[in-house]
Amino acid sequence: MSVAAPWIQAQAAQLLAQRGHAWLLQGPSGLGQYGLGLALVRAWLCEHPSAQGACGACVSCHAIDVRTHADLCVLMPETVMLELGWPLDEKTQSDIDEKKRKPSKEIRVEAMREAIEFAQRTSARGRGKAVLVYPAERMNHVTANALLKTLEEPPGDVRFVLASEAAHQLLPTIRSRCLTHTLSWPDEAQAQDWLQGQGVPPDEARSLLRAAGGRPEDALHYASSGRDPKTWRGLPRAMQKGELSLVADWSPAQLIDALHKLCHDLMAQAVGAAPRYFEASDLPRAPSLPQLQAWQRVLVQEGRTAEHPFNTGLMIEALVSRAQSTLN
Ligand SMILES: [Zn+2]
């Protein structure tokens, strides 16, 4: 397993110094909730933990790295399990392989039942057990209520980490059962170093970080999405000219996200504030606030159908054309 980013390691050490059987890690996406959650459960189950965290060398650490620790239960939507390389149970995997159903985007009730059974079993390695829930906001009411009972009366040696990118969506009763930690932002130099360590060239790291609003994991996501980071800086002018070619191979969701950011920065500019996602020199002159607000409403509306567009090409064209008319 790759070593966690320095700002994640520092936060893990801070949390390990405190007692608590349930942590809620919260904050916007891209700051490393999952990485921090994993660092915590790894340290809890480690045979030779230090104040800094897990040793990374013992049988327990190794079992987590190869995703087969008997005392760790990860509770995630199936789509996220697949994305992060956690194994699905046999039945689920074969149902998905045989196309009987698609991987679920929510945390399923069946998975929650298994997690609750897991919590009641005896620890296999004698160092207690851990449940990692991510993203915790993908529990529906039924699964959240099931978890709540276990959080209220935890069976002895089990500890929980709920990692969330939208903690306001969690039941207040769940939140109140957990110690809360809000993820801290890395400074720009740290984030750039880390991105470069992940293989992103220095000149691209800066612009990707900007595109991601300073969130390093989102920046890395962008880097691995196949889009050329150089296009980011040219995006505002290209939209002003209605140039389709720059974004023709983007998904509607990617384009809507980028246009929201452009709209945000132009609104900032219109009220005399500094832009966040683009360099000020790359922005066209801001239209009036009412025009920008109208555009933002369109983007919100389009965002609702972006995952299942009627026709991807047409949707991209319409988005570019709307951007062009707003910017002129
Ligand atoms: Zn270890």
CSV table of C-alpha atoms and ligand atoms in Angstrom, one decimal:
chain,number,residue,atom,x,y,z
A,1,MET,CA,0.0,0.0,0.0
A,2,SER,CA,1.2,3.5,-0.8
A,3,VAL,CA,2.1,5.6,2.2
A,4,ALA,CA,-0.7,8.0,3.1
A,5,ALA,CA,-0.1,11.7,2.2
A,6,PRO,CA,1.6,13.7,5.0
A,7,TRP,CA,-1.4,15.7,6.0
A,8,ILE,CA,-3.4,12.5,6.3
A,9,GLN,CA,-0.7,10.9,8.5
A,10,ALA,CA,-0.7,13.9,10.7
A,11,GLN,CA,-4.4,13.8,11.2
A,12,ALA,CA,-4.3,10.0,11.9
A,13,ALA,CA,-1.8,10.6,14.6
A,14,GLN,CA,-4.0,13.3,16.1
A,15,LEU,CA,-7.0,11.0,16.1
A,16,LEU,CA,-5.1,8.0,17.5
A,17,ALA,CA,-4.2,10.0,20.5
A,18,GLN,CA,-7.9,10.2,21.4
A,19,ARG,CA,-10.2,7.5,22.6
A,20,GLY,CA,-13.4,6.8,20.8
A,21,HIS,CA,-15.2,3.8,19.4
A,22,ALA,CA,-16.8,5.7,16.5
A,23,TRP,CA,-15.3,8.5,14.4
A,24,LEU,CA,-17.1,10.5,11.8
A,25,LEU,CA,-14.7,12.0,9.3
A,26,GLN,CA,-16.3,14.8,7.4
A,27,GLY,CA,-15.5,17.5,4.9
A,28,PRO,CA,-15.8,18.1,1.2
A,29,SER,CA,-14.7,15.5,-1.3
A,30,GLY,CA,-11.1,15.1,-2.4
A,31,LEU,CA,-9.5,15.7,1.0
A,32,GLY,CA,-8.8,12.1,1.8
A,33,GLN,CA,-11.7,10.8,4.1
A,34,TYR,CA,-11.2,7.3,2.8
A,35,GLY,CA,-7.4,7.4,3.2
A,36,LEU,CA,-7.7,8.7,6.7
A,37,GLY,CA,-10.4,6.1,7.6
A,38,LEU,CA,-8.2,3.3,6.3
A,39,ALA,CA,-5.2,4.7,8.2
A,40,LEU,CA,-7.2,4.7,11.4
A,41,VAL,CA,-8.6,1.1,11.1
A,42,ARG,CA,-5.1,-0.1,10.0
A,43,ALA,CA,-3.6,1.4,13.2
A,44,TRP,CA,-6.3,-0.1,15.4
A,45,LEU,CA,-5.8,-3.6,14.1
A,46,CYS,CA,-1.9,-3.4,13.8
A,47,GLU,CA,0.2,-5.6,16.0
A,48,HIS,CA,2.9,-3.0,16.5
A,49,PRO,CA,1.2,0.4,16.2
A,50,SER,CA,3.1,3.6,17.1
A,51,ALA,CA,1.7,7.0,18.0
A,52,GLN,CA,2.0,7.7,14.2
A,53,GLY,CA,-0.1,4.8,13.1
A,54,ALA,CA,0.2,1.3,11.8
A,55,CYS,CA,3.6,-0.4,11.4
A,56,GLY,CA,3.0,-1.4,7.8
A,57,ALA,CA,5.0,-4.6,8.2
A,58,CYS,CA,3.0,-7.0,10.5
A,59,VAL,CA,0.6,-9.8,9.5
A,60,SER,CA,-2.4,-7.6,10.2
A,61,CYS,CA,-1.1,-4.7,8.1
A,62,HIS,CA,-0.4,-7.1,5.3
A,63,ALA,CA,-3.8,-8.6,5.5
A,64,ILE,CA,-5.4,-5.2,5.1
A,65,ASP,CA,-3.1,-4.3,2.2
A,66,VAL,CA,-4.3,-7.5,0.4
A,67,ARG,CA,-7.9,-6.8,1.4
A,68,THR,CA,-8.5,-9.9,3.4
A,69,HIS,CA,-8.5,-9.0,7.1
A,70,ALA,CA,-10.9,-11.1,9.0
A,71,ASP,CA,-11.4,-8.3,11.6
A,72,LEU,CA,-12.1,-5.5,9.2
A,73,CYS,CA,-15.4,-5.0,7.6
A,74,VAL,CA,-15.7,-2.3,4.9
A,75,LEU,CA,-19.2,-1.2,4.2
A,76,MET,CA,-19.4,0.6,0.9
A,77,PRO,CA,-21.6,0.7,-2.1
A,78,GLU,CA,-20.7,-2.0,-4.6
A,79,THR,CA,-19.6,0.6,-7.2
A,80,VAL,CA,-17.1,2.0,-4.6
A,81,MET,CA,-15.9,-1.4,-3.6
A,82,LEU,CA,-15.0,-2.2,-7.2
A,83,GLU,CA,-13.4,1.2,-7.8
A,84,LEU,CA,-11.2,0.9,-4.7
A,85,GLY,CA,-10.4,-2.7,-5.2
A,86,TRP,CA,-12.2,-4.4,-2.3
A,87,PRO,CA,-13.6,-7.8,-3.1
A,88,LEU,CA,-17.4,-8.4,-3.3
A,89,ASP,CA,-18.9,-11.5,-1.8
A,90,GLU,CA,-19.2,-14.4,-4.2
A,91,LYS,CA,-22.9,-14.2,-4.7
A,92,THR,CA,-22.8,-10.5,-5.5
A,93,GLN,CA,-19.8,-10.9,-7.8
A,94,SER,CA,-21.5,-13.7,-9.8
A,95,ASP,CA,-24.8,-11.8,-10.0
A,96,ILE,CA,-22.9,-8.8,-11.5
A,97,ASP,CA,-20.7,-11.0,-13.8
A,98,GLU,CA,-23.9,-12.6,-15.1
A,99,LYS,CA,-25.5,-9.2,-15.5
A,100,LYS,CA,-28.4,-10.2,-13.3
A,101,ARG,CA,-28.1,-6.7,-11.8
A,102,LYS,CA,-25.8,-3.7,-11.8
A,103,PRO,CA,-23.5,-2.9,-8.9
A,104,SER,CA,-25.4,-0.9,-6.4
A,105,LYS,CA,-24.6,2.8,-5.8
A,106,GLU,CA,-26.0,2.7,-2.3
A,107,ILE,CA,-24.9,0.7,0.7
A,108,ARG,CA,-27.2,-2.3,0.5
A,109,VAL,CA,-29.3,-3.6,3.4
A,110,GLU,CA,-27.8,-7.0,2.9
A,111,ALA,CA,-24.3,-5.6,3.4
A,112,MET,CA,-25.4,-3.8,6.5
A,113,ARG,CA,-26.9,-7.0,8.0
A,114,GLU,CA,-23.5,-8.7,7.4
A,115,ALA,CA,-21.7,-5.8,9.0
A,116,ILE,CA,-23.9,-6.1,12.1
A,117,GLU,CA,-23.3,-9.8,12.3
A,118,PHE,CA,-19.6,-9.1,11.9
A,119,ALA,CA,-19.7,-6.7,14.8
A,120,GLN,CA,-21.2,-9.3,17.1
A,121,ARG,CA,-18.6,-12.0,16.3
A,122,THR,CA,-15.4,-12.6,18.3
A,123,SER,CA,-12.3,-11.0,16.9
A,124,ALA,CA,-10.3,-13.4,14.9
A,125,ARG,CA,-6.8,-11.9,15.6
A,126,GLY,CA,-7.5,-10.8,19.1
A,127,ARG,CA,-7.0,-7.1,18.5
A,128,GLY,CA,-10.6,-6.1,18.2
A,129,LYS,CA,-12.5,-5.4,15.1
A,130,ALA,CA,-13.2,-2.4,12.9
A,131,VAL,CA,-15.9,-1.3,10.5
A,132,LEU,CA,-15.2,1.3,7.9
A,133,VAL,CA,-18.2,2.9,6.3
A,134,TYR,CA,-17.5,5.0,3.1
A,135,PRO,CA,-19.1,7.2,1.8
A,136,ALA,CA,-21.4,7.1,4.9
A,137,GLU,CA,-24.0,9.3,3.2
A,138,ARG,CA,-24.8,6.5,0.8
A,139,MET,CA,-26.7,4.7,3.6
A,140,ASN,CA,-30.4,5.0,3.1
A,141,HIS,CA,-32.8,5.4,6.1
A,142,VAL,CA,-33.2,1.6,6.6
A,143,THR,CA,-29.5,0.9,6.6
A,144,ALA,CA,-28.7,4.0,8.7
A,145,ASN,CA,-31.2,2.9,11.3
A,146,ALA,CA,-29.8,-0.6,11.4
A,147,LEU,CA,-26.3,0.8,12.0
A,148,LEU,CA,-27.6,3.2,14.6
A,149,LYS,CA,-28.6,0.4,17.0
A,150,THR,CA,-25.1,-1.0,16.8
A,151,LEU,CA,-23.5,2.4,17.4
A,152,GLU,CA,-25.8,2.9,20.4
A,153,GLU,CA,-24.8,-0.4,22.0
A,154,PRO,CA,-21.5,-1.4,20.4
A,155,PRO,CA,-20.7,-5.1,21.2
A,156,GLY,CA,-17.5,-4.6,23.1
A,157,ASP,CA,-14.4,-4.8,20.9
A,158,VAL,CA,-15.7,-3.2,17.6
A,159,ARG,CA,-14.8,0.3,16.5
A,160,PHE,CA,-16.3,2.3,13.7
A,161,VAL,CA,-15.1,4.9,11.2
A,162,LEU,CA,-17.8,6.7,9.2
A,163,ALA,CA,-16.1,8.6,6.4
A,164,SER,CA,-18.3,11.1,4.6
A,165,GLU,CA,-18.2,13.7,1.9
A,166,ALA,CA,-21.7,15.0,2.8
A,167,ALA,CA,-22.1,14.5,6.5
A,168,HIS,CA,-25.1,16.9,6.6
A,169,GLN,CA,-27.1,14.1,4.8
A,170,LEU,CA,-26.5,11.7,7.7
A,171,LEU,CA,-29.2,11.2,10.4
A,172,PRO,CA,-28.5,13.5,13.3
A,173,THR,CA,-28.8,10.5,15.6
A,174,ILE,CA,-25.9,8.9,13.8
A,175,ARG,CA,-23.8,12.0,13.9
A,176,SER,CA,-24.4,12.4,17.6
A,177,ARG,CA,-23.1,8.9,18.3
A,178,CYS,CA,-19.7,9.7,16.8
A,179,LEU,CA,-16.8,11.8,17.6
A,180,THR,CA,-16.5,14.2,14.7
A,181,HIS,CA,-13.3,15.2,12.9
A,182,THR,CA,-13.4,17.7,10.0
A,183,LEU,CA,-10.6,17.0,7.5
A,184,SER,CA,-8.0,19.7,7.2
A,185,TRP,CA,-6.8,21.2,4.0
A,186,PRO,CA,-3.3,20.6,2.9
A,187,ASP,CA,-1.3,23.7,2.0
A,188,GLU,CA,-0.6,24.2,-1.7
A,189,ALA,CA,3.0,23.2,-1.5
A,190,GLN,CA,2.2,19.9,0.3
A,191,ALA,CA,-0.6,19.1,-2.2
A,192,GLN,CA,1.7,19.9,-5.1
A,193,ASP,CA,4.5,17.7,-3.7
A,194,TRP,CA,2.1,14.9,-3.2
A,195,LEU,CA,0.6,15.1,-6.7
A,196,GLN,CA,4.1,15.1,-8.1
A,197,GLY,CA,4.9,12.0,-6.0
A,198,GLN,CA,1.9,10.3,-7.7
A,199,GLY,CA,3.5,11.0,-11.1
A,200,VAL,CA,1.8,14.3,-12.1
A,201,PRO,CA,4.3,16.6,-13.8
A,202,PRO,CA,5.0,19.8,-11.8
A,203,ASP,CA,3.5,22.2,-14.4
A,204,GLU,CA,0.3,20.2,-14.6
A,205,ALA,CA,0.0,19.8,-10.8
A,206,ARG,CA,-0.6,23.5,-10.3
A,207,SER,CA,-3.3,23.8,-12.8
A,208,LEU,CA,-5.0,20.5,-11.8
A,209,LEU,CA,-5.0,21.6,-8.2
A,210,ARG,CA,-6.6,24.9,-9.2
A,211,ALA,CA,-9.2,23.0,-11.3
A,212,ALA,CA,-10.0,20.9,-8.2
A,213,GLY,CA,-10.3,23.9,-5.9
A,214,GLY,CA,-7.3,22.8,-3.9
A,215,ARG,CA,-8.5,19.3,-3.2
A,216,PRO,CA,-5.6,17.0,-4.0
A,217,GLU,CA,-7.5,13.7,-4.5
A,218,ASP,CA,-9.9,15.4,-6.9
A,219,ALA,CA,-6.9,16.8,-8.7
A,220,LEU,CA,-5.5,13.3,-9.1
A,221,HIS,CA,-8.9,12.0,-10.3
A,222,TYR,CA,-8.8,14.7,-13.0
A,223,ALA,CA,-5.2,13.6,-14.0
A,224,SER,CA,-6.4,10.0,-14.4
A,225,SER,CA,-9.6,10.9,-16.2
A,226,GLY,CA,-7.8,11.1,-19.5
A,227,ARG,CA,-8.4,14.8,-20.0
A,228,ASP,CA,-5.4,16.9,-20.9
A,229,PRO,CA,-4.8,19.2,-17.9
A,230,LYS,CA,-3.6,21.9,-20.3
A,231,THR,CA,-7.2,22.3,-21.6
A,232,TRP,CA,-8.3,23.6,-18.2
A,233,ARG,CA,-6.7,27.0,-18.6
A,234,GLY,CA,-8.1,27.4,-22.1
A,235,LEU,CA,-11.6,26.4,-21.1
A,236,PRO,CA,-13.0,29.9,-20.4
A,237,ARG,CA,-12.0,31.4,-23.7
A,238,ALA,CA,-13.0,28.3,-25.6
A,239,MET,CA,-16.5,28.5,-24.1
A,240,GLN,CA,-16.7,32.2,-25.0
A,241,LYS,CA,-15.9,31.2,-28.6
A,242,GLY,CA,-18.2,28.2,-28.5
A,243,GLU,CA,-15.4,25.8,-29.4
A,244,LEU,CA,-16.8,22.4,-29.1
A,245,SER,CA,-13.5,20.5,-29.9
A,246,LEU,CA,-11.9,21.2,-26.6
A,247,VAL,CA,-14.6,19.3,-24.6
A,248,ALA,CA,-16.0,17.0,-27.2
A,249,ASP,CA,-14.7,13.9,-25.4
A,250,TRP,CA,-15.7,15.0,-21.9
A,251,SER,CA,-18.7,13.5,-20.2
A,252,PRO,CA,-21.7,15.8,-19.6
A,253,ALA,CA,-21.0,15.5,-15.8
A,254,GLN,CA,-17.4,16.6,-16.3
A,255,LEU,CA,-18.4,19.5,-18.4
A,256,ILE,CA,-21.2,20.6,-16.1
A,257,ASP,CA,-18.8,20.5,-13.2
A,258,ALA,CA,-16.3,22.7,-15.1
A,259,LEU,CA,-19.0,25.2,-16.2
A,260,HIS,CA,-20.2,25.4,-12.6
A,261,LYS,CA,-16.7,26.3,-11.6
A,262,LEU,CA,-16.4,28.9,-14.4
A,263,CYS,CA,-19.7,30.4,-13.4
A,264,HIS,CA,-18.6,30.5,-9.8
A,265,ASP,CA,-15.4,32.3,-10.7
A,266,LEU,CA,-17.2,34.8,-12.9
A,267,MET,CA,-19.6,35.5,-10.1
A,268,ALA,CA,-16.7,36.1,-7.8
A,269,GLN,CA,-15.2,38.4,-10.4
A,270,ALA,CA,-18.4,40.3,-10.8
A,271,VAL,CA,-18.4,41.2,-7.1
A,272,GLY,CA,-14.7,42.0,-7.0
A,273,ALA,CA,-13.5,38.7,-5.3
A,274,ALA,CA,-10.7,36.5,-6.4
A,275,PRO,CA,-11.4,33.5,-8.6
A,276,ARG,CA,-10.8,30.0,-7.1
A,277,TYR,CA,-10.7,27.5,-10.0
A,278,PHE,CA,-9.2,29.5,-12.9
A,279,GLU,CA,-6.4,32.1,-13.1
A,280,ALA,CA,-7.9,35.6,-13.3
A,281,SER,CA,-6.0,36.2,-16.5
A,282,ASP,CA,-7.7,33.2,-18.2
A,283,LEU,CA,-11.2,34.5,-17.5
A,284,PRO,CA,-13.3,36.5,-20.0
A,285,ARG,CA,-15.1,39.6,-18.7
A,286,ALA,CA,-17.8,38.7,-16.3
A,287,PRO,CA,-21.4,39.0,-17.6
A,288,SER,CA,-23.9,40.6,-15.2
A,289,LEU,CA,-24.9,38.7,-12.0
A,290,PRO,CA,-28.5,38.1,-13.1
A,291,GLN,CA,-27.2,36.5,-16.3
A,292,LEU,CA,-24.8,34.3,-14.3
A,293,GLN,CA,-27.5,33.3,-11.9
A,294,ALA,CA,-29.8,32.3,-14.8
A,295,TRP,CA,-26.9,30.3,-16.2
A,296,GLN,CA,-26.3,28.6,-12.9
A,297,ARG,CA,-29.9,27.5,-12.7
A,298,VAL,CA,-29.7,25.9,-16.1
A,299,LEU,CA,-26.5,24.1,-15.0
A,300,VAL,CA,-28.2,22.8,-11.9
A,301,GLN,CA,-31.1,21.5,-14.0
A,302,GLU,CA,-28.9,19.9,-16.6
A,303,GLY,CA,-26.9,18.3,-13.8
A,304,ARG,CA,-29.9,16.2,-12.8
A,305,THR,CA,-29.9,14.4,-16.1
A,306,ALA,CA,-26.1,14.4,-16.7
A,307,GLU,CA,-25.7,10.8,-15.6
A,308,HIS,CA,-28.3,9.5,-18.0
A,309,PRO,CA,-28.3,11.9,-20.9
A,310,PHE,CA,-30.7,11.3,-23.8
A,311,ASN,CA,-27.9,12.0,-26.2
A,312,THR,CA,-24.4,12.8,-24.9
A,313,GLY,CA,-23.2,14.7,-28.0
A,314,LEU,CA,-26.3,16.8,-28.1
A,315,MET,CA,-26.1,17.6,-24.4
A,316,ILE,CA,-22.4,18.7,-24.7
A,317,GLU,CA,-23.3,20.9,-27.7
A,318,ALA,CA,-26.2,22.5,-25.8
A,319,LEU,CA,-24.1,23.2,-22.8
A,320,VAL,CA,-21.3,24.8,-24.9
A,321,SER,CA,-23.8,26.9,-26.8
A,322,ARG,CA,-25.5,28.1,-23.6
A,323,ALA,CA,-22.1,29.0,-22.1
A,324,GLN,CA,-21.2,30.9,-25.3
A,325,SER,CA,-24.3,32.9,-25.2
A,326,THR,CA,-23.9,33.8,-21.6
A,327,LEU,CA,-20.3,34.8,-22.0
A,328,ASN,CA,-21.0,37.2,-24.9
B,1,ZN,ZN,1.2,-3.5,11.5
